[in-house]
Coordinates of C-alpha atoms in Angstrom, one line a residue:
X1 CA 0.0 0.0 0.0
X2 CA 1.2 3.3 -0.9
X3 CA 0.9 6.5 0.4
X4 CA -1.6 7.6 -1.5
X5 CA -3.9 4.6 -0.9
X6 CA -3.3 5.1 2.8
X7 CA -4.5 8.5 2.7
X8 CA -7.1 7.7 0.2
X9 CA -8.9 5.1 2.8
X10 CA -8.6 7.1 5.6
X11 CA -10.3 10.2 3.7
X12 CA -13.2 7.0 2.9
X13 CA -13.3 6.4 6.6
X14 CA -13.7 9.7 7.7
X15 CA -16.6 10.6 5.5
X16 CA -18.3 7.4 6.6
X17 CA -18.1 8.4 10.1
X18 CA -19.3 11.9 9.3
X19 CA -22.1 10.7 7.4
X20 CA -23.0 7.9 10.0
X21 CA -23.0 10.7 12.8
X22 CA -24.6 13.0 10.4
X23 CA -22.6 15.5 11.6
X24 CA -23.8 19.4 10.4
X25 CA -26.8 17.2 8.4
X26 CA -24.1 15.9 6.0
X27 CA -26.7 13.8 4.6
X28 CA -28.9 16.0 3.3
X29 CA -26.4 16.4 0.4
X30 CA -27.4 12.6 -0.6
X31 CA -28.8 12.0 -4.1
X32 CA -28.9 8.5 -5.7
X33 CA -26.0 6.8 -4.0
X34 CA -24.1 10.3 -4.7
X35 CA -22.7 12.6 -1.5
X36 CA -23.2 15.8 -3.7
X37 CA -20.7 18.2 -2.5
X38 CA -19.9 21.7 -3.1
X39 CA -16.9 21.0 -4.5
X40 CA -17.2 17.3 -6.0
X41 CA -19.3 14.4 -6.0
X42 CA -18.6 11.6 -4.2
X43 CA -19.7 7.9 -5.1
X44 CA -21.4 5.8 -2.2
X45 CA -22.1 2.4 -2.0
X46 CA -25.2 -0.1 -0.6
X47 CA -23.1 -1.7 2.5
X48 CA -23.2 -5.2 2.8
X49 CA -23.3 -6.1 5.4
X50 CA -24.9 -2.7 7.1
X51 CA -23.0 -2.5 9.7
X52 CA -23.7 0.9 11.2
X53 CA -24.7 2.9 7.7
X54 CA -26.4 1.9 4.8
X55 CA -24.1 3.3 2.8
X56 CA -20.5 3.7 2.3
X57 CA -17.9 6.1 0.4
X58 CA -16.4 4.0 -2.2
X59 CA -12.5 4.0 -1.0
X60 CA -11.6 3.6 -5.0
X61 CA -12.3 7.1 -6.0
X62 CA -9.1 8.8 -4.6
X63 CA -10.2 11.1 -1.7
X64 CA -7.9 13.0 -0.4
X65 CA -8.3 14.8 3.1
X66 CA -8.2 18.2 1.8
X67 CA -11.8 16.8 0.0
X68 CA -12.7 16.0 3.9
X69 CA -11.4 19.4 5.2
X70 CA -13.8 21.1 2.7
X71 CA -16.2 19.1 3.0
X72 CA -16.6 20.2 6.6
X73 CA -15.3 23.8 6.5
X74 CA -18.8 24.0 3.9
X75 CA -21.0 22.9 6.6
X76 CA -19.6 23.5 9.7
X77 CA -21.0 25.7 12.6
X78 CA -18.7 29.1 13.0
X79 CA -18.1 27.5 16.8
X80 CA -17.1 24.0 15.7
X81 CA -13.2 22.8 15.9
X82 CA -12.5 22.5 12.4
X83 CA -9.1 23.4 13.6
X84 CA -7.8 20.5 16.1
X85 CA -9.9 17.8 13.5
X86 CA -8.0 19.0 10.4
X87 CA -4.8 18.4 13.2
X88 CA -6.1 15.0 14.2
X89 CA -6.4 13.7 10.6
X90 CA -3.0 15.0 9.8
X91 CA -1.9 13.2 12.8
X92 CA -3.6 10.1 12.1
X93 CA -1.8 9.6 8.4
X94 CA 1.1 10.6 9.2
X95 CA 1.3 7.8 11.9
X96 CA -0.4 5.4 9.3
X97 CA 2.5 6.1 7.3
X98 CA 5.0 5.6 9.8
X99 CA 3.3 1.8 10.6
X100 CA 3.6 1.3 7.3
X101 CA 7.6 2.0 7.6
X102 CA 8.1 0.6 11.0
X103 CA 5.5 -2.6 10.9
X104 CA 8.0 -5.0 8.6
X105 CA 11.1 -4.7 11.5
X106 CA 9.2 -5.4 14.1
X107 CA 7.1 -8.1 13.3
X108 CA 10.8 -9.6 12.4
X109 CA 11.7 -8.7 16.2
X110 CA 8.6 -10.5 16.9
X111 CA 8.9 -13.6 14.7
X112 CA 12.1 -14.7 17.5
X113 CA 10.4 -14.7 20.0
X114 CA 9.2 -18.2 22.0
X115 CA 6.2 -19.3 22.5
X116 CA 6.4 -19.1 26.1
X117 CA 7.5 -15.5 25.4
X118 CA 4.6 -14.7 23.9
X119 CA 1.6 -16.0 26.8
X120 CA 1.0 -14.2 30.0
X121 CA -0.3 -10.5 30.2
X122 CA 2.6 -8.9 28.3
X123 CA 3.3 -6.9 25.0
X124 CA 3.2 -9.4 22.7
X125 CA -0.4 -8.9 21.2
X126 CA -0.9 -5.9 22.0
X127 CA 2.0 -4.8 19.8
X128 CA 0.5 -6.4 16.9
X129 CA -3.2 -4.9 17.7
X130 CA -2.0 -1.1 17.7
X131 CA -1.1 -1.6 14.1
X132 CA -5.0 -2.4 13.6
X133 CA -7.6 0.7 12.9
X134 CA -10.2 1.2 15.3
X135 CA -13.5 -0.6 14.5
X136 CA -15.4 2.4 14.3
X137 CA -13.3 5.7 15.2
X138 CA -11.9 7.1 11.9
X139 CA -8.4 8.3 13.0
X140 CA -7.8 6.0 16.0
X141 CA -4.2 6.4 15.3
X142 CA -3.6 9.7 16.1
X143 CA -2.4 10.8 19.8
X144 CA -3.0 14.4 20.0
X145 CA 0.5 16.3 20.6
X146 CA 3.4 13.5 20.2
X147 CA 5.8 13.4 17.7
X148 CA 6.0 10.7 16.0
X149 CA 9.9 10.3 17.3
X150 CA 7.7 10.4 20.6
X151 CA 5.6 7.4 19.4
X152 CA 8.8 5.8 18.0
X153 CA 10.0 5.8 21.1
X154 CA 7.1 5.1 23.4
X155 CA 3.8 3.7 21.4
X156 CA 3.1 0.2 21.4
X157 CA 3.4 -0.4 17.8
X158 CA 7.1 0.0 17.9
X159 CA 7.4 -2.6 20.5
X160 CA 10.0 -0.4 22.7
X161 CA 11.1 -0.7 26.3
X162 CA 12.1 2.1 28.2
X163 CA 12.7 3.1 31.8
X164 CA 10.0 4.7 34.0
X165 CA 10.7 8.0 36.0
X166 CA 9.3 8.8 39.2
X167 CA 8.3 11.5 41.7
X168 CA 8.0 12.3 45.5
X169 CA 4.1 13.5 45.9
X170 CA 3.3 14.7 49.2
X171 CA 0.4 14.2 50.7
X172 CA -1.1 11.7 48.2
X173 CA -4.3 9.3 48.8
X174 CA -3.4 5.5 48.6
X175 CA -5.0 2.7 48.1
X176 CA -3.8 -1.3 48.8
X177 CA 0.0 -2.0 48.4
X178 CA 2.4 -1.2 46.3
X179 CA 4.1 -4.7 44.6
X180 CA 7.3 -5.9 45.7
X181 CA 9.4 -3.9 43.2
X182 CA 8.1 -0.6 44.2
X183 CA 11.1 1.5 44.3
X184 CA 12.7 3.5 47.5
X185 CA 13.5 6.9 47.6
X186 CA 17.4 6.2 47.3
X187 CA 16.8 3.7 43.5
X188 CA 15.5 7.2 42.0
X189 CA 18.1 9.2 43.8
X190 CA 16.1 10.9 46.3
X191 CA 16.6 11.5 50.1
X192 CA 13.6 10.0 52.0
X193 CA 10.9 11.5 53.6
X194 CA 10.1 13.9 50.1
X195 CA 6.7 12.6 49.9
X196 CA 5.3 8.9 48.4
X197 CA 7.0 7.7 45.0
X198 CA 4.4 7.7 41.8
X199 CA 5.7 6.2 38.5
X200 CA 6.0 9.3 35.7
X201 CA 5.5 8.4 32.4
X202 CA 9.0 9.9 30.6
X203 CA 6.3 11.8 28.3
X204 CA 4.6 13.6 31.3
X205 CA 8.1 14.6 32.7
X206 CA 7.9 18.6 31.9
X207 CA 4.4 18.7 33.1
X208 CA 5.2 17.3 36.8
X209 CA 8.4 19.2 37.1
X210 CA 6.4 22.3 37.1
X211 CA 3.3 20.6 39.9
X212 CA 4.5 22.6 43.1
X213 CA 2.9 19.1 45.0
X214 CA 5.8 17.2 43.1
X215 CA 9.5 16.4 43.4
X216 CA 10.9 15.0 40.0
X217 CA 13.6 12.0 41.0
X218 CA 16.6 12.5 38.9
X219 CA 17.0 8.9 38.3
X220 CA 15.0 6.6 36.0
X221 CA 13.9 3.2 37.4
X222 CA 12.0 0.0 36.4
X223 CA 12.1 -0.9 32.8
X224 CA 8.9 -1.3 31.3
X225 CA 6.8 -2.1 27.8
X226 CA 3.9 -0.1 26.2
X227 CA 0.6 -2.2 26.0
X228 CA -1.8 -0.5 23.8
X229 CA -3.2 1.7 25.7
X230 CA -0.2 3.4 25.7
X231 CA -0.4 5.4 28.9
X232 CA -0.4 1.8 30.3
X233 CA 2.8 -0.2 30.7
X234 CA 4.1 -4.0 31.7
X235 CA 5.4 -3.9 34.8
X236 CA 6.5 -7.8 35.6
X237 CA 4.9 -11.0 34.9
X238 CA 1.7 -10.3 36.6
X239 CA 1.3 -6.7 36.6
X240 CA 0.8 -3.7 34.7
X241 CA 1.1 0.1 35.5
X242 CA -1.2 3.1 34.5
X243 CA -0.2 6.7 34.7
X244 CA -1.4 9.4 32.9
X245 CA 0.0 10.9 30.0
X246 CA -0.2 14.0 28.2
X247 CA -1.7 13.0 25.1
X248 CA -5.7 12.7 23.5
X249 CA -7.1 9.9 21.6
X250 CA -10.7 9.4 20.1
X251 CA -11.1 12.8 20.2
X252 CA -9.3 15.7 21.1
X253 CA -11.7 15.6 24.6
X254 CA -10.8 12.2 25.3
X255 CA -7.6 13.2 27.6
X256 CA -5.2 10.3 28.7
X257 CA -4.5 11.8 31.8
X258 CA -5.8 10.2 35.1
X259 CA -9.2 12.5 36.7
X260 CA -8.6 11.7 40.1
X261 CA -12.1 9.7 40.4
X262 CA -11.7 7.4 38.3
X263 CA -9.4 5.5 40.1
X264 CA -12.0 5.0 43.2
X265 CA -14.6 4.6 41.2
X266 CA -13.4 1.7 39.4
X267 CA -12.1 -0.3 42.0
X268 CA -15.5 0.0 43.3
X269 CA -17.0 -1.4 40.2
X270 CA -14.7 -4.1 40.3
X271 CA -15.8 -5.1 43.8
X272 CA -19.2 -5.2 42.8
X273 CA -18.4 -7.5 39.9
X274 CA -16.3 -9.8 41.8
X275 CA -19.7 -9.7 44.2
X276 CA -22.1 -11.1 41.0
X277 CA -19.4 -13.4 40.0
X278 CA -19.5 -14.9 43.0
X279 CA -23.5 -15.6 42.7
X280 CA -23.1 -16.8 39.2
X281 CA -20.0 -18.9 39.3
X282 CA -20.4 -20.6 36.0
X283 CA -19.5 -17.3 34.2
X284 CA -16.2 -18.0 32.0
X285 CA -15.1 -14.9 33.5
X286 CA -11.5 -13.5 35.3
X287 CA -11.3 -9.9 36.6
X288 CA -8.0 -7.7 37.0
X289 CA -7.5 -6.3 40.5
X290 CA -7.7 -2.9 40.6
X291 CA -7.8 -2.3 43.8
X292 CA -3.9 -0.2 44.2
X293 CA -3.8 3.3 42.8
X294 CA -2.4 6.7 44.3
X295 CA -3.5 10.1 42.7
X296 CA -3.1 13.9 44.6
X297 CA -6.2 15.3 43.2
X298 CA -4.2 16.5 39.9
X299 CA -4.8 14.4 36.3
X300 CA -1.1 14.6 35.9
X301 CA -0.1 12.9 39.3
X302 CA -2.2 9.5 39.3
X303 CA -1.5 5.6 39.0
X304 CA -3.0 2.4 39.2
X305 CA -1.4 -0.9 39.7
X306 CA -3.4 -4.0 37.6
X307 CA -2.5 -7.3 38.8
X308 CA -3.4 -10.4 36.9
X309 CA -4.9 -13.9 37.6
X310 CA -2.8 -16.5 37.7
X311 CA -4.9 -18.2 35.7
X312 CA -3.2 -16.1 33.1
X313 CA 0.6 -16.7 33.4
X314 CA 1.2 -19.3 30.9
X315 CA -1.5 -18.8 28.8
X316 CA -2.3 -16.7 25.8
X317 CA -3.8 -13.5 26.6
X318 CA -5.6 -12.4 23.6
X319 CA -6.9 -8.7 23.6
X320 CA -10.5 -8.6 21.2
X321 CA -8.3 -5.6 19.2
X322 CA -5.6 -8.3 18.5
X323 CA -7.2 -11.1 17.1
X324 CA -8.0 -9.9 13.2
X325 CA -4.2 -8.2 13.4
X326 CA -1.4 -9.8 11.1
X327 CA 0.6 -12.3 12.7
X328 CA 4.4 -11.9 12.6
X329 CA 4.3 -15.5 11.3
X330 CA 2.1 -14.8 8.7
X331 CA -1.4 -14.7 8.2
X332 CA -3.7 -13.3 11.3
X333 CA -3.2 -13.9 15.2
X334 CA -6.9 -15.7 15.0
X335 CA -5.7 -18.4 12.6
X336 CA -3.3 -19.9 15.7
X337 CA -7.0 -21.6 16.5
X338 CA -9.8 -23.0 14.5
X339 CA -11.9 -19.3 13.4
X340 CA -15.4 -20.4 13.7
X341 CA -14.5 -22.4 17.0
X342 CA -12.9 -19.9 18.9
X343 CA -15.4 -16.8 17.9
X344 CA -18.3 -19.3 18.5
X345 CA -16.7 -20.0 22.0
X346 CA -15.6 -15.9 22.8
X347 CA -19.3 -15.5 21.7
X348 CA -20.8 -17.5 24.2
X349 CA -18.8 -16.6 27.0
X350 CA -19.6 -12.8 25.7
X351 CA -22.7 -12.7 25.9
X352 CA -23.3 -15.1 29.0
X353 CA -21.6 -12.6 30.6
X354 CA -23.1 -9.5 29.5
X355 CA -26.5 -10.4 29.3
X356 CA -26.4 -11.7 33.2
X357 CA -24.8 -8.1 34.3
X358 CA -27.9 -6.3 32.1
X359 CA -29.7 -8.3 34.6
X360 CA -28.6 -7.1 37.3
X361 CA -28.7 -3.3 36.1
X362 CA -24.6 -3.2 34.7
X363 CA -23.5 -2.2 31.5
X364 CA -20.0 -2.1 31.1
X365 CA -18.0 -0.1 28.1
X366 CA -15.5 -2.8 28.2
X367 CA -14.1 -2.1 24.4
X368 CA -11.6 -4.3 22.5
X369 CA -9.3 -3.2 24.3
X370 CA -10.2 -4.2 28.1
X371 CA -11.6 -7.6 27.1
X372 CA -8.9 -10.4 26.0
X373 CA -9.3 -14.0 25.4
X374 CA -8.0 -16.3 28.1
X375 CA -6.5 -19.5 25.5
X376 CA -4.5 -22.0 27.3
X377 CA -5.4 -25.5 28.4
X378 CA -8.8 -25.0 30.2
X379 CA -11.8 -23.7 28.5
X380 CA -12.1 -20.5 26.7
X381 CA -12.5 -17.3 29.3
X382 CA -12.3 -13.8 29.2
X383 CA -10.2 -11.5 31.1
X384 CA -11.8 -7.9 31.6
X385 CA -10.2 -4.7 33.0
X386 CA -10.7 -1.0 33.2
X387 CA -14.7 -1.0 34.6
X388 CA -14.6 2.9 35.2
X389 CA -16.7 3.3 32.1
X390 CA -19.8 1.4 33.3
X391 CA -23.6 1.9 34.1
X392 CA -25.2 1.1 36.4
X393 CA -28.9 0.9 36.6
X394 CA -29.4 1.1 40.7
X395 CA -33.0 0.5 41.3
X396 CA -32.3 -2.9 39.3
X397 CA -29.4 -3.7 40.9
X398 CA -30.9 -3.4 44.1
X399 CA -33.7 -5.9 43.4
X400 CA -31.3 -8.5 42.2
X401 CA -28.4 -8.0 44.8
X402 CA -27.6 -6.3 48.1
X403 CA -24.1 -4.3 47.5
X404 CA -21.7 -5.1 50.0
X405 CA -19.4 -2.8 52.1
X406 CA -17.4 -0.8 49.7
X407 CA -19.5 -2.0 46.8
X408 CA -22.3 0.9 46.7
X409 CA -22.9 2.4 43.2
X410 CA -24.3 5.2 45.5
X411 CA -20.8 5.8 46.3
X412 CA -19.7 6.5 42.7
X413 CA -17.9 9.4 42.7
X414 CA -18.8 10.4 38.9
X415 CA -22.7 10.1 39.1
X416 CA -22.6 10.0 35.3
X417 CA -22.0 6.5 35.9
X418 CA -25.3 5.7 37.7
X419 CA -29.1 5.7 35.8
X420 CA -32.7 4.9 36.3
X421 CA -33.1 4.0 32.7
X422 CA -32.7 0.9 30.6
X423 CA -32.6 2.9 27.7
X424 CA -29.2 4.1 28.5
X425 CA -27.9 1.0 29.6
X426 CA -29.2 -0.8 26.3
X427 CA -27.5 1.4 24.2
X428 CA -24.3 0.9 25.8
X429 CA -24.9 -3.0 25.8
X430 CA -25.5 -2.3 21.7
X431 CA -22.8 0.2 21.2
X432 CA -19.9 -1.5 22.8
X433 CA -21.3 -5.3 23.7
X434 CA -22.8 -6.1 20.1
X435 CA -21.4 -3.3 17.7
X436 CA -17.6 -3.5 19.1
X437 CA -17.0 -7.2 20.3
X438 CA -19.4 -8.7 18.2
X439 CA -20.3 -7.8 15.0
X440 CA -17.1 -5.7 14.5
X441 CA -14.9 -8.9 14.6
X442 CA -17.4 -11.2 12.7
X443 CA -17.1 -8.0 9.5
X444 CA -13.0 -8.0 10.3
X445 CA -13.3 -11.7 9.7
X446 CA -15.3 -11.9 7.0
X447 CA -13.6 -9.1 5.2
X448 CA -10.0 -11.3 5.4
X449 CA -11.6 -14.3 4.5
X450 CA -11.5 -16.3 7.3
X451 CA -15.5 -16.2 8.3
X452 CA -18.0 -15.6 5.7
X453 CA -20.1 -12.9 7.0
X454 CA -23.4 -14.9 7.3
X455 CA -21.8 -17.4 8.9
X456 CA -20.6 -15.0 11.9
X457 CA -23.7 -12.8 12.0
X458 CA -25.7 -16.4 12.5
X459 CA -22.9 -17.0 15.5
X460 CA -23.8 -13.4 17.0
X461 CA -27.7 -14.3 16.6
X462 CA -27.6 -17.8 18.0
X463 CA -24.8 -16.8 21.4
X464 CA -27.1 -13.7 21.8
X465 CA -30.4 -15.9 21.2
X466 CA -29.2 -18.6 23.9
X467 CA -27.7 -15.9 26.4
X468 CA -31.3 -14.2 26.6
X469 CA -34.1 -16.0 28.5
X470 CA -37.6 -15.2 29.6
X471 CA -36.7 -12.4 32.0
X472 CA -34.7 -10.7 29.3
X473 CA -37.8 -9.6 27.0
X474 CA -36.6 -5.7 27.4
X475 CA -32.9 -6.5 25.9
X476 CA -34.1 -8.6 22.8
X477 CA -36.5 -5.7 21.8
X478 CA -33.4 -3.6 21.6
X479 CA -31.1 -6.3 19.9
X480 CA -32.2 -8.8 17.9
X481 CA -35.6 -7.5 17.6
X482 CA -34.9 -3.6 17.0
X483 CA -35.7 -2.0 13.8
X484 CA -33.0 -0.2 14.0
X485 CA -29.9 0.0 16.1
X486 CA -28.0 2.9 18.1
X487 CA -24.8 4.4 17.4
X488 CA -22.3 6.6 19.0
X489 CA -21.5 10.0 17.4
X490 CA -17.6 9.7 18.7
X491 CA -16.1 12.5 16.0
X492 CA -18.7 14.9 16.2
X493 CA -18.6 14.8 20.1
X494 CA -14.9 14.7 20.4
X495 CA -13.7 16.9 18.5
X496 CA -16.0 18.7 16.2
X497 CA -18.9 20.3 18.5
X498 CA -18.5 20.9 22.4
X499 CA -20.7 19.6 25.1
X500 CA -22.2 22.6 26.1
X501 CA -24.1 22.2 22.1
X502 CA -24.2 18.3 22.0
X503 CA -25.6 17.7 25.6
X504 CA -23.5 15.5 25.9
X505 CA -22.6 15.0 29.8
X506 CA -20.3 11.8 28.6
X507 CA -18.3 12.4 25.3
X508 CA -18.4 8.1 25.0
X509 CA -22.0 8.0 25.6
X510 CA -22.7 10.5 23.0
X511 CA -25.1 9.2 20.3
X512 CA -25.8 9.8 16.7
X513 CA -29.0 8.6 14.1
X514 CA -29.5 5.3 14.7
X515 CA -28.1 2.8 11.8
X516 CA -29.9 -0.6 9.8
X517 CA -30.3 -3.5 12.4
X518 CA -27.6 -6.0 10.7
X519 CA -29.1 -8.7 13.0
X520 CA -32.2 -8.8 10.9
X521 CA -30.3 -8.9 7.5
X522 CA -30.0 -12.3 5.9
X523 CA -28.8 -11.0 2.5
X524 CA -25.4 -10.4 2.8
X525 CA -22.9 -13.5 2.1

């Protein structure tokens, strides 16, 4: 692939997600399969299958993004951002180039490696899913304000290691115990007593020098690895390290720094998850612990410390994102199993879990990125992380279970994370559940030629059909018995137009026209 062609897809991508999200009423320029344009006509195609849109921009007729860029400058509001999403598109080609460079090399670096290098909660596949676009998000790639010697040095893709730098923070507040190879104040070359150490991404460096709270160690320790997160690094075997870095992705709002809240808030979702797990024990299920993190009421002084199962030491760890990613031993990482079995299997243990948290009033925006496969020699399971995105539905929860000590939703912190409406909670089930982990895997698959299409969509219909029983009437009228299907409106809300117009109180729980039900549609092969 060529430059050009790089730059012609991602122009293809970007008007899809503009005219999914309807952003400006982009689609009232829509003629006969034709986006008439001020400036050019542009061909669109019937989908098949319909997965979000009807229609798609033919990638074939050489877009460029100055075409985008003028598309929206003609029918953009004075107030919108045109300005940092003309910046973000840049952004995201120019690091689409750069994979394209950089990918060959390390998938070489990767080809030596071991098996037995390659299982347990490393790098190892999440290198290989960062070279993957995001299933929905049009310039996934970019990270608002690195270079890209910064992502050559620090992005997952690349497969680096570097070492961490730390701080004294006074006065911090702590939760649980830092692991074994926490450093003390004389490994970073500080004299004791400055305040509690917190890891420092080498990115965030200038920032906390200048936090009067914060004493910069002059010495780096721990040698770590990017996952693909980014901000989020391997530790040791079992454990992996989140601080906050300086950087946006998804959306110029969509900050990778660490709000204070969050951190609390998770660890209380995760209690209350370990708290249903433990009343429905047949669940193929293993949670992170989340339960150690420091912040000091600043975004750029934060951590959390994830351990891991050890169910998952000497096993594959799969991330959802890495699975349709090439292989560095050719072909795709899903091909190391039998396709249909495995997604059939991931399907099942999906939705089994899903559909029993709708129950009990939880929705959680558990991406591709915080649900991995757990392959090894027991059954199929899934390992999920990262539950500060969820809903909760209280009054439901309540009727199904009594929260425990330090396992209150009404203790959330962010209240955006508590409802009294189904609604919302089915349309993040939809959204993230059945648009992301579902059906955008089963397209991937069918697009390489390793799943026909029909043959997935009938796996998502059937695991869905069988996960749903009697009590779930409310969920299968918004899923496989919708006419039509939600979808989020991620560019226009994070970048484009600001909350105060969208409403939006949560830029991820922002939603656009709702697209074709591709659960009803037996057409496509």
């Amino acid at each position: 692939m060529t430059g050009h062609d790089i730059e012609g897809s991602l122009a293809a991508r970007i008007l899809d997600a503009l005219l999914r999200e309807n952003y400006a009423g982009l689609r009232r320029f829509i003629e006969q399969k034709t986006l008439r344009l001020p400036h050019r006509p542009v061909r669109l195609l019937q989908a098949c299958p319909a997965f979000l849109s009807e229609f798609v921009v033919d990638p074939a007729q050489k877009l460029r993004l100055s075409d985008v860029f003028t598309t929206v400058h003609a029918v953009a509001d004075p107030r919108d951002d045109t300005a940092a999403f003309e910046r973000e598109c840049l952004d995201a080609l120019a690091t689409a180039k750069l994979h394209l460079d950089a990918r060959p090399a390390v998938h070489r670096r990767l080809a030596r490696l071991p098996d037995e290098l390659r299982t347990g909660p490393g790098t190892f596949y999440e290198t290989l899913a960062a070279y993957n676009d995001h299933p929905v998000h049009p310039t996934g790639r970019s990270r608002a304000g690195l270079s890209m010697a910064d992502l050559s040095r620090y992005a997952p893709e690349f497969a680096p290691s570097f070492p961490l730098r730390w701080a004294a923070v006074r006065n911090p507040e702590l939760a649980g115990s830092p692991p074994g190879w926490w450093p003390g104040p004389s490994d970073v070359g500080l004299a004791p007593g400055l305040g509690v150490l917190f890891p420092v991404h080498p990115l965030a460096v200038r920032q906390v020098r200048e936090r009067p709270g914060a004493t910069l160690a002059p010495d780096p320790y721990l040698q770590v690895a990017p996952t693909l997160s980014m901000r989020t690094v391997a530790a040791a075997p079992l454990d992996h390290l989140k601080m906050p870095l300086p950087t946006a992705t998804l959306g110029l709002r969509n900050r990778r720094t660490i709000m204070p809240g969050t951190l609390p808030d998770g660890a209380l979702v995760e209690r209350l998850l370990r708290d249903v797990l433990q009343r429905e024990p047949a669940l193929p299920v293993l949670l992170a612990d989340e339960q150690t993190y420091g912040h000091a009421q600043d975004p750029l002084l934060g951590y959390l410390v994830r351990r891991f199962p050890p169910e998952t030491a000497r096993a594959h760890i799969v991330p959802i994102a890495a699975l349709l990613a090439e292989a560095p031993d050719g072909g795709y990482v899903v091909e190391r199993w039998d396709v249909e079995a495995l997604f059939d299997a991931y399907l099942s243990a999906l939705f089994s879990w899903n559909v029993t948290l709708f129950r009990y009033g939880i929705a959680l925006e558990a991406h591709q990125q915080n649900v991995a496969l757990v392959l090894g020699d027991a059954p199929l399971r899934l390992l999920v992380k990262d539950n500060d995105g969820a809903l909760i539905n209280t009054s439901r929860l309540r009727e199904r279970l009594t929260p425990s000590p330090g396992a209150d939703p009404r203790d959330l912190i962010d209240r955006r994370m508590t409802t009294s409406d189904d609604e919302a909670l089915a349309r993040v089930f939809v959204t993230i559940t059945l648009h992301l982990c579902a059906a955008a895997p089963a397209f991937g698959l069918a697009e390489r030629g390793l799943l026909p299409w029909r043959t997935g969509l009938s796996l998502i219909r059937e695991r869905l059909d069988d996960a749903l029983g009697p009590v779930d009437a409310f969920l299968r009228s918004r899923t496989l018995d919708a006419d039509a299907l939600p979808g989020k409106a991620m560019v226009t809300a994070g970048t484009l137009v600001d909350k105060a117009r969208t409403g939006a109180a949560d830029i991820n729980k922002h939603y656009g026209p709702p697209g074709p039900n591709y659960l009803l549609d037996a057409t496509c092969p």
